[in-house]
Short mmCIF file of C-alpha atoms in Angstrom, two decimals:
data_model
loop_
_atom_site.label_atom_id
_atom_site.label_comp_id
_atom_site.label_asym_id
_atom_site.label_seq_id
_atom_site.Cartn_x
_atom_site.Cartn_y
_atom_site.Cartn_z
CA UNK A 1 -74.97 -76.60 35.33
CA UNK A 2 -74.04 -79.08 32.54
CA UNK A 3 -74.72 -77.98 29.01
CA UNK A 4 -77.26 -79.67 26.73
CA UNK A 5 -74.45 -81.03 24.54
CA UNK A 6 -72.80 -82.77 27.52
CA UNK A 7 -76.12 -84.29 28.57
CA UNK A 8 -76.65 -85.63 25.05
CA UNK A 9 -73.15 -87.18 24.99
CA UNK A 10 -73.79 -88.82 28.36
CA UNK A 11 -77.15 -90.16 27.17
CA UNK A 12 -75.52 -91.54 24.01
CA UNK A 13 -72.88 -93.37 26.11
CA UNK A 14 -75.59 -95.01 28.21
CA UNK A 15 -77.49 -96.10 25.08
CA UNK A 16 -74.21 -97.43 23.63
CA UNK A 17 -73.52 -99.47 26.77
CA UNK A 18 -77.00 -100.96 26.71
CA UNK A 19 -76.61 -101.76 23.03
CA UNK A 20 -73.30 -103.58 23.67
CA UNK A 21 -74.85 -105.67 26.45
CA UNK A 22 -77.78 -106.53 24.15
CA UNK A 23 -75.37 -107.53 21.37
CA UNK A 24 -73.57 -109.87 23.78
CA UNK A 25 -76.85 -111.56 24.67
CA UNK A 26 -77.83 -111.84 20.98
CA UNK A 27 -74.47 -113.40 20.15
CA UNK A 28 -75.02 -115.86 22.97
CA UNK A 29 -78.36 -116.90 21.47
CA UNK A 30 -76.83 -117.51 18.03
CA UNK A 31 -74.11 -119.93 19.24
CA UNK A 32 -74.89 -123.60 18.60
CA UNK A 33 -72.03 -125.23 20.56
CA UNK A 34 -73.42 -126.00 24.02
CA UNK A 35 -69.96 -125.88 25.69
CA UNK A 36 -69.32 -122.37 24.33
CA UNK A 37 -72.80 -121.23 25.37
CA UNK A 38 -72.32 -122.58 28.88
CA UNK A 39 -68.93 -120.80 29.22
CA UNK A 40 -70.47 -117.50 28.14
CA UNK A 41 -73.47 -117.94 30.44
CA UNK A 42 -71.18 -118.52 33.42
CA UNK A 43 -69.13 -115.43 32.53
CA UNK A 44 -72.08 -113.06 32.14
CA UNK A 45 -73.11 -112.92 35.78
CA UNK A 46 -75.58 -109.97 35.51
CA UNK A 47 -77.67 -111.71 32.82
CA UNK A 48 -76.58 -115.23 33.72
CA UNK A 49 -79.73 -116.38 35.53
CA UNK A 50 -81.99 -114.94 32.85
CA UNK A 51 -80.05 -116.73 30.14
CA UNK A 52 -79.96 -119.95 32.17
CA UNK A 53 -83.73 -119.96 32.36
CA UNK A 54 -84.04 -119.10 28.66
CA UNK A 55 -81.65 -121.88 27.64
CA UNK A 56 -83.49 -124.41 29.82
CA UNK A 57 -86.77 -123.47 28.14
CA UNK A 58 -85.12 -123.94 24.74
CA UNK A 59 -83.97 -127.41 25.81
CA UNK A 60 -87.56 -128.23 26.80
CA UNK A 61 -88.78 -126.92 23.43
CA UNK A 62 -86.19 -129.03 21.60
CA UNK A 63 -87.13 -132.21 23.52
CA UNK A 64 -90.92 -131.86 23.96
CA UNK A 65 -91.94 -129.35 21.29
CA UNK A 66 -94.41 -126.49 21.68
CA UNK A 67 -96.91 -126.44 24.53
CA UNK A 68 -100.06 -128.54 23.97
CA UNK A 69 -98.47 -130.21 20.93
CA UNK A 70 -99.43 -133.86 20.36
CA UNK A 71 -97.70 -136.92 19.03
CA UNK A 72 -94.40 -136.39 20.92
CA UNK A 73 -92.81 -139.18 22.93
CA UNK A 74 -91.40 -136.57 25.38
CA UNK A 75 -93.81 -134.43 27.39
CA UNK A 76 -93.46 -131.47 29.77
CA UNK A 77 -93.55 -132.61 33.38
CA UNK A 78 -93.89 -130.06 36.22
CA UNK A 79 -90.91 -128.24 37.77
CA UNK A 80 -88.43 -128.77 40.56
CA UNK A 81 -85.87 -126.81 42.57
CA UNK A 82 -82.26 -127.11 41.45
CA UNK A 83 -79.00 -125.22 41.27
CA UNK A 84 -76.37 -124.23 38.70
CA UNK A 85 -72.77 -123.01 38.93
CA UNK A 86 -72.06 -119.39 38.09
CA UNK A 87 -68.30 -119.02 38.40
CA UNK A 88 -67.39 -121.11 41.49
CA UNK A 89 -70.68 -120.68 43.37
CA UNK A 90 -74.04 -122.42 43.27
CA UNK A 91 -77.18 -120.40 42.56
CA UNK A 92 -80.71 -121.80 43.12
CA UNK A 93 -82.94 -122.01 40.03
CA UNK A 94 -86.26 -123.60 39.08
CA UNK A 95 -85.80 -126.46 36.62
CA UNK A 96 -88.49 -127.50 34.12
CA UNK A 97 -88.80 -131.28 33.73
CA UNK A 98 -89.31 -133.44 30.65
CA UNK A 99 -90.48 -137.06 30.77
CA UNK A 100 -90.43 -139.84 28.19
CA UNK A 101 -93.97 -141.24 28.33
CA UNK A 102 -93.07 -144.43 26.44
CA UNK A 103 -90.22 -145.55 28.73
CA UNK A 104 -91.63 -143.64 31.73
CA UNK A 105 -88.28 -142.05 32.62
CA UNK A 106 -87.14 -138.47 33.04
CA UNK A 107 -85.17 -136.91 30.19
CA UNK A 108 -82.23 -134.78 31.42
CA UNK A 109 -81.76 -131.27 30.06
CA UNK A 110 -78.31 -130.91 28.38
CA UNK A 111 -77.74 -127.33 29.56
CA UNK A 112 -78.62 -128.14 33.17
CA UNK A 113 -76.17 -131.05 33.19
CA UNK A 114 -73.40 -128.83 31.86
CA UNK A 115 -74.10 -126.01 34.32
CA UNK A 116 -73.84 -128.43 37.23
CA UNK A 117 -70.22 -129.28 36.36
CA UNK A 118 -67.79 -126.73 37.89
CA UNK A 119 -64.68 -128.26 36.28
CA UNK A 120 -63.30 -124.95 34.99
CA UNK A 121 -64.44 -123.05 38.06
CA UNK A 122 -62.79 -125.62 40.36
CA UNK A 123 -59.46 -124.48 38.95
CA UNK A 124 -60.26 -120.92 40.00
CA UNK A 125 -61.23 -122.10 43.47
CA UNK A 126 -58.01 -124.16 43.65
CA UNK A 127 -55.82 -121.15 42.84
CA UNK A 128 -57.57 -118.98 45.43
CA UNK A 129 -57.18 -121.52 48.24
CA UNK A 130 -53.63 -122.51 47.24
CA UNK A 131 -52.57 -118.86 47.33
CA UNK A 132 -53.85 -118.35 50.87
CA UNK A 133 -57.55 -117.50 50.82
CA UNK A 134 -59.08 -119.10 53.92
CA UNK A 135 -62.05 -121.43 53.48
CA UNK A 136 -63.73 -119.69 56.43
CA UNK A 137 -63.41 -116.27 54.76
CA UNK A 138 -64.12 -117.42 51.23
CA UNK A 139 -67.80 -116.36 51.30
CA UNK A 140 -66.85 -112.82 52.36
CA UNK A 141 -64.45 -112.48 49.42
CA UNK A 142 -66.27 -114.36 46.67
CA UNK A 143 -70.03 -114.09 47.22
CA UNK A 144 -71.82 -112.98 44.05
CA UNK A 145 -75.32 -112.60 45.49
CA UNK A 146 -77.09 -113.32 48.81
CA UNK A 147 -78.77 -116.40 47.30
CA UNK A 148 -75.60 -118.30 46.46
CA UNK A 149 -74.62 -121.40 48.37
CA UNK A 150 -72.06 -124.23 48.12
CA UNK A 151 -69.16 -122.10 49.39
CA UNK A 152 -69.14 -123.19 53.03
CA UNK A 153 -65.78 -124.12 54.57
CA UNK A 154 -66.55 -127.86 54.55
CA UNK A 155 -67.77 -127.82 50.95
CA UNK A 156 -64.74 -125.88 49.75
CA UNK A 157 -62.43 -128.21 51.66
CA UNK A 158 -63.95 -131.26 49.94
CA UNK A 159 -63.63 -129.68 46.52
CA UNK A 160 -60.03 -128.60 47.18
CA UNK A 161 -59.19 -132.11 48.38
CA UNK A 162 -60.64 -133.56 45.18
CA UNK A 163 -58.67 -131.12 42.99
CA UNK A 164 -55.34 -131.66 44.76
CA UNK A 165 -55.81 -135.45 44.66
CA UNK A 166 -56.13 -135.18 40.87
CA UNK A 167 -52.97 -133.02 40.76
CA UNK A 168 -51.04 -135.61 42.79
CA UNK A 169 -52.18 -138.41 40.50
CA UNK A 170 -51.14 -136.40 37.45
CA UNK A 171 -47.66 -135.79 38.89
CA UNK A 172 -47.16 -139.43 39.88
CA UNK A 173 -48.37 -140.93 36.62
CA UNK A 174 -47.32 -138.59 33.81
CA UNK A 175 -44.88 -140.18 31.39
CA UNK A 176 -41.21 -139.20 31.24
CA UNK A 177 -40.27 -140.95 27.99
CA UNK A 178 -40.83 -137.79 25.91
CA UNK A 179 -38.09 -135.88 27.77
CA UNK A 180 -34.36 -136.04 27.15
CA UNK A 181 -32.85 -135.38 30.58
CA UNK A 182 -29.21 -134.55 31.11
CA UNK A 183 -29.11 -133.72 34.84
CA UNK A 184 -31.15 -134.54 37.94
CA UNK A 185 -31.37 -132.77 41.30
CA UNK A 186 -32.49 -134.67 44.40
CA UNK A 187 -33.39 -133.05 47.72
CA UNK A 188 -35.85 -133.36 50.61
CA UNK A 189 -38.20 -131.03 52.48
CA UNK A 190 -39.48 -131.48 56.02
CA UNK A 191 -43.13 -131.27 57.02
CA UNK A 192 -43.63 -131.63 60.78
CA UNK A 193 -42.25 -135.09 61.69
CA UNK A 194 -42.42 -136.31 58.12
CA UNK A 195 -40.96 -135.23 54.82
CA UNK A 196 -40.87 -135.67 51.06
CA UNK A 197 -38.08 -136.18 48.54
CA UNK A 198 -38.38 -134.16 45.33
CA UNK A 199 -36.60 -135.01 42.06
CA UNK A 200 -36.07 -132.20 39.56
CA UNK A 201 -34.93 -133.02 36.02
CA UNK A 202 -33.07 -130.73 33.59
CA UNK A 203 -33.80 -131.34 29.92
CA UNK A 204 -31.35 -130.94 27.07
CA UNK A 205 -32.96 -127.55 26.34
CA UNK A 206 -32.40 -126.40 29.94
CA UNK A 207 -36.02 -126.64 31.10
CA UNK A 208 -36.81 -127.73 34.66
CA UNK A 209 -39.33 -130.56 35.03
CA UNK A 210 -40.61 -132.03 38.31
CA UNK A 211 -40.07 -135.79 37.91
CA UNK A 212 -41.91 -136.81 41.07
CA UNK A 213 -42.20 -136.75 44.84
CA UNK A 214 -42.03 -139.47 47.46
CA UNK A 215 -42.94 -139.34 51.12
CA UNK A 216 -40.02 -140.41 53.33
CA UNK A 217 -39.37 -139.85 57.01
CA UNK A 218 -35.63 -140.19 56.30
CA UNK A 219 -33.61 -140.17 53.08
CA UNK A 220 -32.70 -143.87 53.39
CA UNK A 221 -31.33 -145.87 50.47
CA UNK A 222 -34.03 -148.55 50.30
CA UNK A 223 -37.01 -146.22 49.88
CA UNK A 224 -35.01 -143.96 47.54
CA UNK A 225 -34.14 -146.97 45.36
CA UNK A 226 -37.82 -147.82 45.00
CA UNK A 227 -38.57 -144.20 44.13
CA UNK A 228 -35.94 -144.21 41.36
CA UNK A 229 -37.21 -147.53 40.01
CA UNK A 230 -40.72 -146.04 39.79
CA UNK A 231 -39.30 -143.11 37.76
CA UNK A 232 -37.64 -145.60 35.41
CA UNK A 233 -40.96 -147.42 34.98
CA UNK A 234 -42.51 -144.11 33.94
CA UNK A 235 -39.92 -143.77 31.15
CA UNK A 236 -36.91 -141.95 32.65
CA UNK A 237 -34.04 -142.39 30.15
CA UNK A 238 -30.59 -142.83 31.65
CA UNK A 239 -28.62 -145.13 29.30
CA UNK A 240 -26.58 -142.25 27.86
CA UNK A 241 -25.68 -140.93 31.30
CA UNK A 242 -27.17 -138.58 33.88
CA UNK A 243 -25.49 -136.04 36.14
CA UNK A 244 -26.95 -136.28 39.66
CA UNK A 245 -26.50 -133.23 41.89
CA UNK A 246 -27.02 -134.07 45.58
CA UNK A 247 -26.27 -132.45 48.92
CA UNK A 248 -24.20 -135.39 50.20
CA UNK A 249 -26.89 -137.65 51.71
CA UNK A 250 -25.35 -141.12 51.94
CA UNK A 251 -28.69 -142.86 51.49
CA UNK A 252 -29.45 -141.01 48.25
CA UNK A 253 -25.93 -141.54 46.86
CA UNK A 254 -26.08 -145.26 47.66
CA UNK A 255 -29.46 -145.57 45.93
CA UNK A 256 -28.19 -143.74 42.82
CA UNK A 257 -25.15 -145.99 42.54
CA UNK A 258 -27.24 -149.16 42.97
CA UNK A 259 -30.06 -148.28 40.57
CA UNK A 260 -28.25 -146.38 37.79
CA UNK A 261 -24.83 -148.06 38.18
CA UNK A 262 -22.31 -146.89 35.53
CA UNK A 263 -24.78 -144.45 33.93
CA UNK A 264 -24.81 -142.07 36.91
CA UNK A 265 -22.22 -139.35 37.47
CA UNK A 266 -22.61 -137.91 40.97
CA UNK A 267 -21.79 -134.27 41.69
CA UNK A 268 -21.82 -133.30 45.37
CA UNK A 269 -22.83 -129.81 46.34
CA UNK A 270 -19.81 -127.57 47.04
CA UNK A 271 -21.72 -125.42 49.52
CA UNK A 272 -22.72 -128.38 51.70
CA UNK A 273 -19.18 -129.78 51.62
CA UNK A 274 -17.68 -126.42 52.64
CA UNK A 275 -20.18 -126.00 55.48
CA UNK A 276 -19.58 -129.55 56.72
CA UNK A 277 -15.81 -129.01 56.89
CA UNK A 278 -16.14 -125.56 58.51
CA UNK A 279 -18.45 -126.94 61.22
CA UNK A 280 -15.51 -128.88 62.74
CA UNK A 281 -13.33 -125.78 63.06
CA UNK A 282 -13.30 -123.01 65.71
CA UNK A 283 -15.59 -120.08 64.93
CA UNK A 284 -12.64 -117.75 64.40
CA UNK A 285 -11.29 -120.03 61.65
CA UNK A 286 -14.51 -120.90 59.86
CA UNK A 287 -14.72 -117.81 57.65
CA UNK A 288 -11.10 -118.18 56.59
CA UNK A 289 -11.51 -121.83 55.64
CA UNK A 290 -14.76 -121.20 53.79
CA UNK A 291 -12.86 -118.70 51.62
CA UNK A 292 -9.99 -121.17 51.08
CA UNK A 293 -12.29 -124.00 50.05
CA UNK A 294 -14.32 -121.76 47.75
CA UNK A 295 -11.12 -120.61 46.07
CA UNK A 296 -10.01 -124.21 45.57
CA UNK A 297 -13.33 -125.25 44.02
CA UNK A 298 -13.32 -122.13 41.85
CA UNK A 299 -10.41 -123.51 39.79
CA UNK A 300 -11.65 -124.36 36.31
CA UNK A 301 -9.49 -127.44 35.61
CA UNK A 302 -9.56 -130.73 37.50
CA UNK A 303 -5.79 -130.77 38.06
CA UNK A 304 -5.69 -127.23 39.51
CA UNK A 305 -8.65 -127.86 41.82
CA UNK A 306 -7.15 -131.17 42.99
CA UNK A 307 -3.79 -129.54 43.77
CA UNK A 308 -5.47 -126.77 45.75
CA UNK A 309 -7.55 -129.27 47.76
CA UNK A 310 -4.53 -131.50 48.42
CA UNK A 311 -2.72 -128.49 49.84
CA UNK A 312 -5.67 -127.80 52.16
CA UNK A 313 -5.71 -131.46 53.21
CA UNK A 314 -2.08 -131.13 54.27
CA UNK A 315 -2.94 -128.09 56.38
CA UNK A 316 -5.86 -129.83 58.04
CA UNK A 317 -3.93 -133.01 58.83
CA UNK A 318 -2.33 -131.53 61.95
CA UNK A 319 -4.89 -128.80 62.64
CA UNK A 320 -8.10 -130.88 62.78
CA UNK A 321 -8.22 -134.55 61.69
CA UNK A 322 -12.04 -134.57 61.97
CA UNK A 323 -12.32 -131.72 59.48
CA UNK A 324 -9.86 -133.59 57.24
CA UNK A 325 -12.03 -136.73 57.27
CA UNK A 326 -15.06 -134.59 56.38
CA UNK A 327 -13.18 -133.06 53.44
CA UNK A 328 -11.90 -136.40 52.14
CA UNK A 329 -15.31 -138.08 52.34
CA UNK A 330 -16.64 -138.03 48.76
CA UNK A 331 -13.96 -135.57 47.64
CA UNK A 332 -13.81 -136.93 44.08
CA UNK A 333 -17.58 -136.57 43.76
CA UNK A 334 -17.27 -132.83 44.43
CA UNK A 335 -14.95 -132.61 41.38
CA UNK A 336 -17.12 -134.50 38.86
CA UNK A 337 -17.90 -131.43 36.78
CA UNK A 338 -14.21 -130.47 36.84
CA UNK A 339 -13.38 -133.96 35.58
CA UNK A 340 -15.89 -133.58 32.73
CA UNK A 341 -14.15 -130.33 31.75
CA UNK A 342 -17.25 -128.12 32.06
CA UNK A 343 -16.82 -126.35 35.38
CA UNK A 344 -16.27 -122.94 33.78
CA UNK A 345 -19.44 -123.25 31.65
CA UNK A 346 -21.85 -125.01 34.05
CA UNK A 347 -20.30 -124.54 37.49
CA UNK A 348 -22.87 -121.97 38.64
CA UNK A 349 -25.75 -124.32 37.90
CA UNK A 350 -24.46 -127.81 38.66
CA UNK A 351 -21.94 -127.56 41.52
CA UNK A 352 -24.61 -126.75 44.11
CA UNK A 353 -28.20 -127.69 44.86
CA UNK A 354 -29.39 -124.09 44.43
CA UNK A 355 -31.74 -125.05 41.57
CA UNK A 356 -33.82 -127.45 43.62
CA UNK A 357 -33.55 -125.39 46.81
CA UNK A 358 -35.05 -122.48 44.89
CA UNK A 359 -37.94 -124.76 43.92
CA UNK A 360 -38.34 -125.81 47.58
CA UNK A 361 -38.43 -122.16 48.62
CA UNK A 362 -41.18 -121.39 46.10
CA UNK A 363 -43.07 -124.49 47.22
CA UNK A 364 -42.87 -123.21 50.79
CA UNK A 365 -44.82 -120.11 49.76
CA UNK A 366 -47.80 -122.43 49.23
CA UNK A 367 -47.29 -125.09 51.90
CA UNK A 368 -45.81 -123.11 54.81
CA UNK A 369 -49.19 -121.48 55.49
CA UNK A 370 -50.62 -124.87 56.60
CA UNK A 371 -50.68 -124.94 60.40
CA UNK A 372 -51.45 -128.62 60.88
CA UNK A 373 -50.67 -131.59 58.65
CA UNK A 374 -53.20 -134.41 58.80
CA UNK A 375 -51.25 -137.39 57.46
CA UNK A 376 -49.10 -138.21 54.47
CA UNK A 377 -51.88 -137.82 51.90
CA UNK A 378 -52.39 -134.22 53.06
CA UNK A 379 -48.68 -133.48 52.63
CA UNK A 380 -48.39 -135.12 49.22
CA UNK A 381 -51.50 -133.44 47.81
CA UNK A 382 -50.35 -129.94 48.82
CA UNK A 383 -46.78 -130.56 47.64
CA UNK A 384 -47.87 -131.93 44.26
CA UNK A 385 -50.36 -129.09 43.72
CA UNK A 386 -47.76 -126.46 44.61
CA UNK A 387 -45.05 -128.01 42.41
CA UNK A 388 -47.31 -128.27 39.37
CA UNK A 389 -48.47 -124.70 39.92
CA UNK A 390 -44.93 -123.27 39.98
CA UNK A 391 -43.39 -125.57 37.33
CA UNK A 392 -44.42 -123.43 34.30
CA UNK A 393 -42.75 -120.39 35.90
CA UNK A 394 -39.35 -122.07 36.39
CA UNK A 395 -36.60 -120.50 34.32
CA UNK A 396 -34.00 -122.33 32.28
CA UNK A 397 -30.73 -123.17 34.03
CA UNK A 398 -27.73 -120.93 33.54
CA UNK A 399 -25.46 -122.15 30.78
CA UNK A 400 -28.19 -124.20 29.08
CA UNK A 401 -26.43 -123.69 25.74
CA UNK A 402 -23.64 -126.01 26.96
CA UNK A 403 -25.95 -128.89 27.91
CA UNK A 404 -25.42 -130.67 24.59
CA UNK A 405 -21.69 -130.65 25.32
CA UNK A 406 -22.44 -132.04 28.81
CA UNK A 407 -24.52 -134.80 27.20
CA UNK A 408 -21.60 -135.73 24.94
CA UNK A 409 -19.19 -135.80 27.89
CA UNK A 410 -21.58 -137.99 29.89
CA UNK A 411 -21.90 -140.45 26.99
CA UNK A 412 -18.11 -140.64 26.78
CA UNK A 413 -17.84 -141.19 30.55
CA UNK A 414 -20.43 -143.99 30.44
CA UNK A 415 -18.56 -145.72 27.59
CA UNK A 416 -15.29 -145.55 29.56
CA UNK A 417 -16.91 -147.04 32.63
CA UNK A 418 -18.57 -149.83 30.66
CA UNK A 419 -15.30 -150.75 28.96
CA UNK A 420 -13.50 -150.73 32.29
CA UNK A 421 -16.26 -152.80 33.87
CA UNK A 422 -16.10 -155.25 30.95
CA UNK A 423 -12.34 -155.67 31.34
CA UNK A 424 -12.69 -156.24 35.07
CA UNK A 425 -15.42 -158.85 34.50
CA UNK A 426 -13.30 -160.57 31.85
CA UNK A 427 -10.27 -160.66 34.17
CA UNK A 428 -12.36 -162.06 37.02
CA UNK A 429 -13.90 -164.65 34.71
CA UNK A 430 -10.50 -165.83 33.40
CA UNK A 431 -9.06 -166.22 36.88
CA UNK A 432 -12.18 -168.09 37.95
CA UNK A 433 -11.91 -170.37 34.92
CA UNK A 434 -8.27 -171.10 35.72
CA UNK A 435 -9.12 -172.11 39.26
CA UNK A 436 -11.99 -174.23 37.99
CA UNK A 437 -9.70 -176.08 35.54
CA UNK A 438 -6.95 -176.81 38.06
CA UNK A 439 -9.30 -178.11 40.73
CA UNK A 440 -9.74 -181.61 39.23
CA UNK A 441 -5.94 -181.98 38.87
CA UNK A 442 -5.45 -181.15 42.55
CA UNK A 443 -8.14 -183.64 43.52
CA UNK A 444 -6.57 -186.31 41.27
#
């Protein structure tokens, strides 16, 4: 049997708990900022409805004065049924009404208007549904009290659609002029018979930023060009050079060359190149040639890597001409980082598309649970919501301390190309002028 001292301690704890709850309510009553009061009301579920009613009565008192008072332009005016949001669920309440007798219109209660806006709670609902909670089982997991409503499957679906549409708009319209990008990854992800192209930017500090998404059935050059032009309109800086890391898609490479011209340095993914070459060889030879190609690309200097690849080209010439053509296609673009002299420092990050494929894998944790896609808007909304959700968790790229050096090398490469392009244009112009001058003499 418990001792008297233990009983007293237990009784004191209960009194202390009650006192703390009362202090919370008293603090709530002393706060003047309506937004802060509303946040606290929505958080204190056990006393929420009581405080809602008390705050509504205070609004009536503020607008219409004490009962039976005279000389006020606002008067008390019956009651009506209504509802407020507590967390992400609607709860029925009785709402007192106030009417302006001069203008003969109803005066809204400030607290009631605030409690009908679930803007903060919508974010909680969004995270629950994005992370796999079914709309049909939401009530079982989230119901606060038997009286709550507004959490049916159709209602939740509409609210989720509204939230994800706002996320998509944010991703498509946010400005890029405040970022200093040094590298860009481009890759696509399939959804049923459709797909999207995702562009991931790497800032000078090594942070990963989602630049945008575009729905494309195929990675063709025309639609990719328009996508890049839209990124430029949003403020993407490229004049000082950008390193583009791609998997070898001809449409994407063609679009990059056309839109960014001399300011783009293309680096093809080593892994995709190795797999493409190995696919032409017999199964017994594929593992051997993967090791040979990896060893060649592992060379830190451009000259050493080029010599090793030339030796492999000689071996493939008689063994398998198809594999040789696959190796030679875009070979120089696989050595771009070698040519910039930064393979040893940035090779792990920028000689493959692992960075963006990791993002696609994380995006799949959100989107792969969808069993049926209902059009392009459905795909884009889910993809944008998932990408913005995971973006803050993305780590910096390996070797980010060398990105300033990469920026300097890209600037130097752009200057070389522009000088070369200027000389070629000047030479073409002089020859054209010569032909133009001699034409009248021939005619004469």
